[in-house]
Every structure is written in structure tokens, then in C-alpha cells.
PDB file of C-alpha atoms in Angstrom:
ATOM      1  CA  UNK A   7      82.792  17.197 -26.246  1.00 44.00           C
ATOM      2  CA  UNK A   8      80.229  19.624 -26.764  1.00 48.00           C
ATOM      3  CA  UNK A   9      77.592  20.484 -23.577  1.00 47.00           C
ATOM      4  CA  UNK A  10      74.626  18.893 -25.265  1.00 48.00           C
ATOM      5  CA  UNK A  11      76.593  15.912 -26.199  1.00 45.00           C
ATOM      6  CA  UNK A  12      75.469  12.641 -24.534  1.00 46.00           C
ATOM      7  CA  UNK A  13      77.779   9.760 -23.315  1.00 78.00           C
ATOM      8  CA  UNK A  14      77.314   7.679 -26.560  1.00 93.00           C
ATOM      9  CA  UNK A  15      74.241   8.009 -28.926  1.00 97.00           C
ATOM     10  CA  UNK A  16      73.749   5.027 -31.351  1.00 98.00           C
ATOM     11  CA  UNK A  17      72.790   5.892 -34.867  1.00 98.00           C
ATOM     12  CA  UNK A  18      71.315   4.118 -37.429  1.00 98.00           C
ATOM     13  CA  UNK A  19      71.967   4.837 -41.604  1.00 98.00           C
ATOM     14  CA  UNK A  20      69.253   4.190 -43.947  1.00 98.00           C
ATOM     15  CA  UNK A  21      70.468   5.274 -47.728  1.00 96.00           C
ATOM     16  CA  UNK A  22      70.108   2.674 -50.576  1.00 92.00           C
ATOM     17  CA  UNK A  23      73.716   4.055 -51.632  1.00 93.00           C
ATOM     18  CA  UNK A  24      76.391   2.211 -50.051  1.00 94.00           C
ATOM     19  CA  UNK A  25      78.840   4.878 -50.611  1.00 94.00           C
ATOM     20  CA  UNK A  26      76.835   7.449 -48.937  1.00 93.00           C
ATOM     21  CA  UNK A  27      76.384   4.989 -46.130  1.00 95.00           C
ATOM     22  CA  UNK A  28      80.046   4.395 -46.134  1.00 96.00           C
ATOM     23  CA  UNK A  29      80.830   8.249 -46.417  1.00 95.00           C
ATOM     24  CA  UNK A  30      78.977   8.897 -43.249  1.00 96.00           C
ATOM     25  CA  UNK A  31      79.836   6.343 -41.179  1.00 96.00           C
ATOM     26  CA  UNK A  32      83.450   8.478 -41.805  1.00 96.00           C
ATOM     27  CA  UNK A  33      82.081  11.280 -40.664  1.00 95.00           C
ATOM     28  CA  UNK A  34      80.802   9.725 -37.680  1.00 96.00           C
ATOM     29  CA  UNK A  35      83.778   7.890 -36.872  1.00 95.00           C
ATOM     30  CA  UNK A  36      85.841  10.164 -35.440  1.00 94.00           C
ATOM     31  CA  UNK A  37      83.724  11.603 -32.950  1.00 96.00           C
ATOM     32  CA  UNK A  38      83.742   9.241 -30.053  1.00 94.00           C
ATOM     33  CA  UNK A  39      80.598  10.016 -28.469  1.00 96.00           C
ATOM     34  CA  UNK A  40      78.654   8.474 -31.797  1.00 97.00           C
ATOM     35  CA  UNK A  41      78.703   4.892 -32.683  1.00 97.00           C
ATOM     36  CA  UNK A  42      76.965   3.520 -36.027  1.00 98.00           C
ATOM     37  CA  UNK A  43      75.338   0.682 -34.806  1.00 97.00           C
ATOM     38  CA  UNK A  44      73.937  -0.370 -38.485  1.00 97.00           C
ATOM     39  CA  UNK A  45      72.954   0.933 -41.575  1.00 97.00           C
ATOM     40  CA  UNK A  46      70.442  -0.822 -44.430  1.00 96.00           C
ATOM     41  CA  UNK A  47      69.676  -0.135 -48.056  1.00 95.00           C
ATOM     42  CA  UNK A  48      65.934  -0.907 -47.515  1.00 95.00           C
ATOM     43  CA  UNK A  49      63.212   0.883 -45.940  1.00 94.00           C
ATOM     44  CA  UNK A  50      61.496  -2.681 -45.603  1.00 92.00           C
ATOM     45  CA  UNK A  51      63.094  -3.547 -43.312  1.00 93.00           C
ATOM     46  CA  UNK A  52      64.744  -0.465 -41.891  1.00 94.00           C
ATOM     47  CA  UNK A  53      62.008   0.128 -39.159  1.00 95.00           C
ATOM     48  CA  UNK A  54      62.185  -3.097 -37.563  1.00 95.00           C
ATOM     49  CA  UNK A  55      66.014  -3.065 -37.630  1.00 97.00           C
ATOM     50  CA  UNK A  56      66.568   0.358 -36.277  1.00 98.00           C
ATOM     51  CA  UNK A  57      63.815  -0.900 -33.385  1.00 97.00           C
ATOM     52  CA  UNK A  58      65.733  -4.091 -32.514  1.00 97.00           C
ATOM     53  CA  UNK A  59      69.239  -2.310 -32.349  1.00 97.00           C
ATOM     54  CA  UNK A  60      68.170   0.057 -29.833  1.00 95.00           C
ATOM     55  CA  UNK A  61      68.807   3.106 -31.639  1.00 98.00           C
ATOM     56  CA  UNK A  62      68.661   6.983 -30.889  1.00 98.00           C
ATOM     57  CA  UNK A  63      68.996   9.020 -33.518  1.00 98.00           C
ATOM     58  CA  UNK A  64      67.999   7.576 -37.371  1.00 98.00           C
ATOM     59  CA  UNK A  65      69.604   9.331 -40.482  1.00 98.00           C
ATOM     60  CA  UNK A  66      67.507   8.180 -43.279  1.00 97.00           C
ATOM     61  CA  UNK A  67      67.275   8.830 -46.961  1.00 96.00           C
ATOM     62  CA  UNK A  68      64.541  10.693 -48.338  1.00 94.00           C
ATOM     63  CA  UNK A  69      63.916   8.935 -51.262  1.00 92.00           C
ATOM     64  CA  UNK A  70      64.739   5.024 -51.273  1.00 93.00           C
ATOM     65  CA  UNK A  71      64.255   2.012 -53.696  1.00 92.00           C
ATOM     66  CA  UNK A  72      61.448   0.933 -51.717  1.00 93.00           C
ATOM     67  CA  UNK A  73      59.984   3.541 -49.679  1.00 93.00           C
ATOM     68  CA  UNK A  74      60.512   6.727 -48.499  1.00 95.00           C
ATOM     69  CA  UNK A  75      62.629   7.864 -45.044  1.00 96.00           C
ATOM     70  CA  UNK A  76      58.763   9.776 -43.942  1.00 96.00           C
ATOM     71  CA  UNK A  77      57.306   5.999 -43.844  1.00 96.00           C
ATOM     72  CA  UNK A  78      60.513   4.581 -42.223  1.00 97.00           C
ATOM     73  CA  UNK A  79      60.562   7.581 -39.682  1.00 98.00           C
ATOM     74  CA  UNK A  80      57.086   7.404 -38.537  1.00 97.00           C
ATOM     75  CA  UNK A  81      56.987   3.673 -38.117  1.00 97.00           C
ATOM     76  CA  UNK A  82      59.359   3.873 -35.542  1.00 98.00           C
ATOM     77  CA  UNK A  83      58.389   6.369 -33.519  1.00 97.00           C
ATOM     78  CA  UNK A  84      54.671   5.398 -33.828  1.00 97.00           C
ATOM     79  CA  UNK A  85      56.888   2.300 -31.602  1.00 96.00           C
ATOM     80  CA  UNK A  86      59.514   4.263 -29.936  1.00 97.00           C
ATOM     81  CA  UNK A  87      58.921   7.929 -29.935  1.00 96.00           C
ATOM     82  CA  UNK A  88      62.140   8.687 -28.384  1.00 96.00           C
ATOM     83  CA  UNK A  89      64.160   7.743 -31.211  1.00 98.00           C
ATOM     84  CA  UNK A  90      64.946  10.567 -33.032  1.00 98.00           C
ATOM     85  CA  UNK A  91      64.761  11.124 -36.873  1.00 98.00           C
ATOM     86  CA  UNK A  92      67.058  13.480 -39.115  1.00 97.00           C
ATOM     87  CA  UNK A  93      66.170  12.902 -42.858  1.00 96.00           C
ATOM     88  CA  UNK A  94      69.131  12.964 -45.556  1.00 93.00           C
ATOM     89  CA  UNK A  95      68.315  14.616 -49.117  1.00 91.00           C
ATOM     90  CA  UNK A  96      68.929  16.721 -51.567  1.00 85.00           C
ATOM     91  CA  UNK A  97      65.884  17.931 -52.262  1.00 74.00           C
ATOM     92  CA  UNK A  98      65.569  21.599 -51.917  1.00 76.00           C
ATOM     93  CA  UNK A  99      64.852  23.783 -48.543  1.00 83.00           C
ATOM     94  CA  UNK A 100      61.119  24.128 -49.064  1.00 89.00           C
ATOM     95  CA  UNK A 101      60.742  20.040 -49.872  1.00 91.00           C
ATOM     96  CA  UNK A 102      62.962  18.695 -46.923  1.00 92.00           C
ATOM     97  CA  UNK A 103      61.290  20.956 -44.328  1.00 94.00           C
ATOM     98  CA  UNK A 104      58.163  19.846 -45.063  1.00 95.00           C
ATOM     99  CA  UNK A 105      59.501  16.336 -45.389  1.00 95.00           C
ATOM    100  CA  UNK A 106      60.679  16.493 -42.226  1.00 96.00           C
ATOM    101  CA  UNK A 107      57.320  17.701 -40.238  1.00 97.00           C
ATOM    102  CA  UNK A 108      55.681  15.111 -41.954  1.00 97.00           C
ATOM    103  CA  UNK A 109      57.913  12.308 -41.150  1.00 97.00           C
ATOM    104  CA  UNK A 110      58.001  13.784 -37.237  1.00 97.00           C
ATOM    105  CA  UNK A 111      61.623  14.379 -38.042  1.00 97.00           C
ATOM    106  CA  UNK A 112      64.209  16.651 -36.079  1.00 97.00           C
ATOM    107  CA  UNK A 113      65.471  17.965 -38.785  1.00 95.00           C
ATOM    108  CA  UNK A 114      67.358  17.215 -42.277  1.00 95.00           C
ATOM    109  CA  UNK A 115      70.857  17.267 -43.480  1.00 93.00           C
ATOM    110  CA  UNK A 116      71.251  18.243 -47.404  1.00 90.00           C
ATOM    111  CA  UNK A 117      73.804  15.035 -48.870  1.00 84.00           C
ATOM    112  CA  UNK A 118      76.449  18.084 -49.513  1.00 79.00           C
ATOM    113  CA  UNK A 119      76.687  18.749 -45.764  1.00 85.00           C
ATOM    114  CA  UNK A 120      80.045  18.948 -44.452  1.00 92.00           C
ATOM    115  CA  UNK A 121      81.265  16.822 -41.481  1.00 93.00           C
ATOM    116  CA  UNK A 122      80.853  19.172 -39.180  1.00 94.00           C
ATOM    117  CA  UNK A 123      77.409  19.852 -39.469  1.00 94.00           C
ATOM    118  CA  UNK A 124      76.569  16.381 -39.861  1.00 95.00           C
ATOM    119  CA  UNK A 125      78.142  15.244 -36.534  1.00 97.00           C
ATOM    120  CA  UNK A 126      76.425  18.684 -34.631  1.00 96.00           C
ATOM    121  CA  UNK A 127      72.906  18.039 -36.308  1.00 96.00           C
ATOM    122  CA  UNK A 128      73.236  14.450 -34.713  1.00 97.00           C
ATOM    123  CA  UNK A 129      74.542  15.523 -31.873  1.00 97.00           C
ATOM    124  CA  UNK A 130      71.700  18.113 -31.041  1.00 96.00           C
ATOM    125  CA  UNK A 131      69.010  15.862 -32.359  1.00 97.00           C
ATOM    126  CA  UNK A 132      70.207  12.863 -30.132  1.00 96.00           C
ATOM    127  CA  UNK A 133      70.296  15.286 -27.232  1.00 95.00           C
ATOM    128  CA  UNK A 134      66.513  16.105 -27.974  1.00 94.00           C
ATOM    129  CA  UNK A 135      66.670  18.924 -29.719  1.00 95.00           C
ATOM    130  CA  UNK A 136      65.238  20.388 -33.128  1.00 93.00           C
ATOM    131  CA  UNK A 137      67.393  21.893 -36.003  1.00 94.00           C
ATOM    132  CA  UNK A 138      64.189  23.299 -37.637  1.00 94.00           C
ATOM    133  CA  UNK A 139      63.860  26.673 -37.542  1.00 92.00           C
ATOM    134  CA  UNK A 140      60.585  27.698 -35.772  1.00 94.00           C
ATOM    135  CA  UNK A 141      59.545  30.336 -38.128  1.00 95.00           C
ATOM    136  CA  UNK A 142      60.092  28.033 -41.142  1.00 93.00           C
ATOM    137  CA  UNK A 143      58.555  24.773 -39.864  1.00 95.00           C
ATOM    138  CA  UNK A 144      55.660  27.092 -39.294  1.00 96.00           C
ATOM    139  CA  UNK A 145      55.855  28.470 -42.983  1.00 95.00           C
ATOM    140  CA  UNK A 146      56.112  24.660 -43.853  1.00 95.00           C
ATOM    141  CA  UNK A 147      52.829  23.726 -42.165  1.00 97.00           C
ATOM    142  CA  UNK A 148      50.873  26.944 -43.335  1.00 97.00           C
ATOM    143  CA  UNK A 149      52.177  25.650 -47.257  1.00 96.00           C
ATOM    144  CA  UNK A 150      50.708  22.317 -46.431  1.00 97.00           C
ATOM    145  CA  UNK A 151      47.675  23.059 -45.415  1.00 97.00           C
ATOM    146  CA  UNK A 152      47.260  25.283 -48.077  1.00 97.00           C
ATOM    147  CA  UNK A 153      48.462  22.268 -50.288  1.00 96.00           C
ATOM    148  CA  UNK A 154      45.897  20.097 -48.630  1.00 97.00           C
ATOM    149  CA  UNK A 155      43.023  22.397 -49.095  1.00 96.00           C
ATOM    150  CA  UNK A 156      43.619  22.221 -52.885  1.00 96.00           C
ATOM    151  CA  UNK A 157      43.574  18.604 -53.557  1.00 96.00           C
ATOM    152  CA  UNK A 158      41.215  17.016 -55.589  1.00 95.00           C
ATOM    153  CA  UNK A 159      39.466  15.203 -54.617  1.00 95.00           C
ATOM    154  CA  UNK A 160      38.800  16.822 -51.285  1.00 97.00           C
ATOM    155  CA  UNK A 161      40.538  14.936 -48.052  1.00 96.00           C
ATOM    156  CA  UNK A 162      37.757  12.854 -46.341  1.00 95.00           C
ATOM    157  CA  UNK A 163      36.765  14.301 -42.806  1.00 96.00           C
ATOM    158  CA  UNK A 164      39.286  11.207 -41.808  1.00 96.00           C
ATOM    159  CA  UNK A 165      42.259  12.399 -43.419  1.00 96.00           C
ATOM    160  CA  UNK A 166      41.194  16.086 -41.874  1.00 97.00           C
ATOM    161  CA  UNK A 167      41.797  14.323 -38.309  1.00 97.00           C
ATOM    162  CA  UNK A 168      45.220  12.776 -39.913  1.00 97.00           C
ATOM    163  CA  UNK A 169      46.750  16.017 -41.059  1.00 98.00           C
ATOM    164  CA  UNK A 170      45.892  17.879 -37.912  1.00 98.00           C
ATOM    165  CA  UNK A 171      47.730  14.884 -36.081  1.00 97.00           C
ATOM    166  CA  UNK A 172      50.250  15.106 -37.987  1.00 97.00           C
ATOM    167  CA  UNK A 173      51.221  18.149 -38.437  1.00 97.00           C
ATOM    168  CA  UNK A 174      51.313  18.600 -34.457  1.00 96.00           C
ATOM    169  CA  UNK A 175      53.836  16.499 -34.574  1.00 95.00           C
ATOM    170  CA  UNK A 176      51.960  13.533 -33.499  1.00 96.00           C
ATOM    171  CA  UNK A 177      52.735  10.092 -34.002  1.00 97.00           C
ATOM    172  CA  UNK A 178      50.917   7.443 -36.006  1.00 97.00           C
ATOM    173  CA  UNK A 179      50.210   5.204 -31.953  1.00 97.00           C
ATOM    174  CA  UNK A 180      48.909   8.938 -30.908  1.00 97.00           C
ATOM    175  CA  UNK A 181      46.397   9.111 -34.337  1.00 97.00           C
ATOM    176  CA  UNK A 182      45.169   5.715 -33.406  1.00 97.00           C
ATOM    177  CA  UNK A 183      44.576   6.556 -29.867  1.00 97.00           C
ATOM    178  CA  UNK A 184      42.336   9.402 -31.121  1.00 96.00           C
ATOM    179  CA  UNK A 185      40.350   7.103 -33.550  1.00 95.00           C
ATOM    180  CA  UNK A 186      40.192   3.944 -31.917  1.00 97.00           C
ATOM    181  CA  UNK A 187      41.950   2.188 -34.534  1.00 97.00           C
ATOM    182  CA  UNK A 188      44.957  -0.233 -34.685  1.00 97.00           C
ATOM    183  CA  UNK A 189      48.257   1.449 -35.174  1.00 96.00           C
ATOM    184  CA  UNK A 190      48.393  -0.313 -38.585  1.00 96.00           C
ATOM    185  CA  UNK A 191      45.415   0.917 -39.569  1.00 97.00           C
ATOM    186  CA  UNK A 192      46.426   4.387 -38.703  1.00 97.00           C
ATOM    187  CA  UNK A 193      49.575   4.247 -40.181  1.00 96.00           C
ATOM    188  CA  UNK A 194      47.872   3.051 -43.481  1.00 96.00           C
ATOM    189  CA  UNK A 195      45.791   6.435 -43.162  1.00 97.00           C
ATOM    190  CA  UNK A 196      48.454   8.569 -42.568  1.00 97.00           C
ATOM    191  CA  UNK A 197      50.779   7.214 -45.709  1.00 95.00           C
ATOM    192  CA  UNK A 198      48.008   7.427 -47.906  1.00 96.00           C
ATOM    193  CA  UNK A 199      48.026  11.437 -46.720  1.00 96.00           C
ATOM    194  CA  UNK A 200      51.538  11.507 -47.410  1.00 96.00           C
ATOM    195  CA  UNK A 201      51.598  10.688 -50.818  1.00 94.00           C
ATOM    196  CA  UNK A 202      48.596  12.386 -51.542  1.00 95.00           C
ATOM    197  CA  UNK A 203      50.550  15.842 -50.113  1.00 95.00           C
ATOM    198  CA  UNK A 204      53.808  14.605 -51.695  1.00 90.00           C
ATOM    199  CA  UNK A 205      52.653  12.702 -54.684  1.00 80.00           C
ATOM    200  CA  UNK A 206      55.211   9.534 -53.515  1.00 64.00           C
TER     201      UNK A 206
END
């Protein structure tokens, strides 16, 4: 077992494709220090599940039926900030990096992965570590920013506040701490800068 390995991490799948659900939880199977502990099709009701289960490391979709693996990602950690979050996609480089900052995410694994590097990148992420590269995840906040600054119209001086939070890697409890709001209402703030950034 690998040094940063801990005893057993439970993970969570969230892909509205039961095959790719299926296909990882055979990835994951042979390593003994990972156990599946559920998996959903919905980003409804992922958070909530993933919460109740007691989970440490998420892999979630990107893009689902019903929402997106950002929302699902920063729900739960706006709750539980120590689980961790690895997005799945296969979007290119540029778009899953800056997924991933703005979902508060660890990292992402491209759906052509092979089983090695999925059962590493869950491994490291579990043990509380990144797999974004430094220099890139700051390339990926300088392009959003930039991508920000162009939007039209212009963010209010409220969704300023949000991106700054956000792309410290704050959570959506640590926004509403700084505003005075609810975590719902912060949460509502923060996915409306989302999909103005992302256009989802």
C-alpha cells in the first residue's frame, strides 16, 4: 500500500452513466484500502447522499442530467469541508482545471484514465492532497478572472466578493460567514457565478 494511503477511504460515484459507474467501481475494487460506499445518477440528490454515507473522497461527473458535479461538490463541502472532491470529465485540460477550482475540487480525472491513475488520484486526494498542478491552477484563476472581467453585464460588487471567495478556494459556509447570509443564500450566489463563468 502506498505511504500516503489511508486505512480505508470511502468513496462516493456520481455519473448519470451506469456503466461508467459500474466501470469504476472495477477499478476501485481491487485495491483494498478503497471501498465504494454508493454511487447515484442524480446530482439532486447526490449531496445529501454522499453527506449521510459518511464519505471521503467524491468522484463526480462534470456534466449530469440534472446538475453539474461544481454544484454537487460545493454543497458538500459548504457541509463537510473535509470531504474531498475529484471531478470526472472529458472535457479538455483548460475546462476541467478550471472546473475543478471552481467546484473546490482536488483535482479531475479525464473518463479515458487508466486504472492506475484513477486509484492514485483517489488515493492522494483522500490523503489530503491536490493533483492540480500549482502553476496551472494559477493559470486557471488568472483565465477566470480575465473571463469575469469581460462579462456583460458587469458582475455586481456581490458577485466581486463571490469570485474572490471562490477562487481562494473557499467554501460556500465560508462566503456566508463573510456576508452574513444563510448558506443557502450564498450558495444561490455562488451558482449563479458559476454559470455565468461557465455558461451551465
Amino acid at each position: 500500500m502506498p505511504p500516503y494511503a489511508a486505512e480505508t477511504l470511502r468513496v462516493f460515484l456520481l455519473d448519470d452513466h451506469d456503466l461508467v459507474r459500474r466501470g469504476l467501481r472495477d477499478v476501485l475494487a481491487p485495491a483494498r484500502d478503497l471501498q465504494v460506499v454508493g454511487d447515484s445518477a442524480s446530482a439532486r440528490t447526490g449531496a445529501q447522499t454522499i453527506l449521510r454515507l459518511d464519505v471521503d473522497v467524491m468522484v463526480l461527473d462534470l456534466q449530469l442530467q440534472d446538475g453539474t458535479g461544481i454544484e454537487v461538490c460545493r454543497a458538500v463541502r459548504a457541509e463537510d469541508p473535509s470531504v474531498r472532491g475529484l471531478l470526472l470529465t472529458s472535457a479538455g485540460d483548460d475546462e476541467a482545471l478550471a472546473a475543478s477550482v471552481l467546484a473546490g475540487a482536488a483535482g479531475y480525472l479525464v473518463k479515458l484514465s487508466n486504472s492506475i491513475d484513477v486509484i492514485d488520484a483517489v488515493r492522494r486526494v483522500g490523503a489530503g492532497r491536490t493533483i492540480l498542478d500549482p502553476a496551472a491552477t494559477a493559470g486557471a484563476v488568472a483565465a477566470l478572472r480575465g473571463r469575469a472581467s469581460r462579462l456583460d453585464p458587469p458582475l455586481t460588487p456581490d458577485e466581486r466578493g463571490a469570485l474572490d471567495d471562490v477562487l481562494a478556494g473557499r467554501t460556500d459556509a465560508d462566503v456566508a460567514a463573510r456576508t452574513g447570509t444563510t448558506v443557502a443564500q450564498a450558495s444561490a450566489l455562488v451558482a449563479g457565478l458559476v454559470t455565468r463563468l461557465t455558461g451551465r
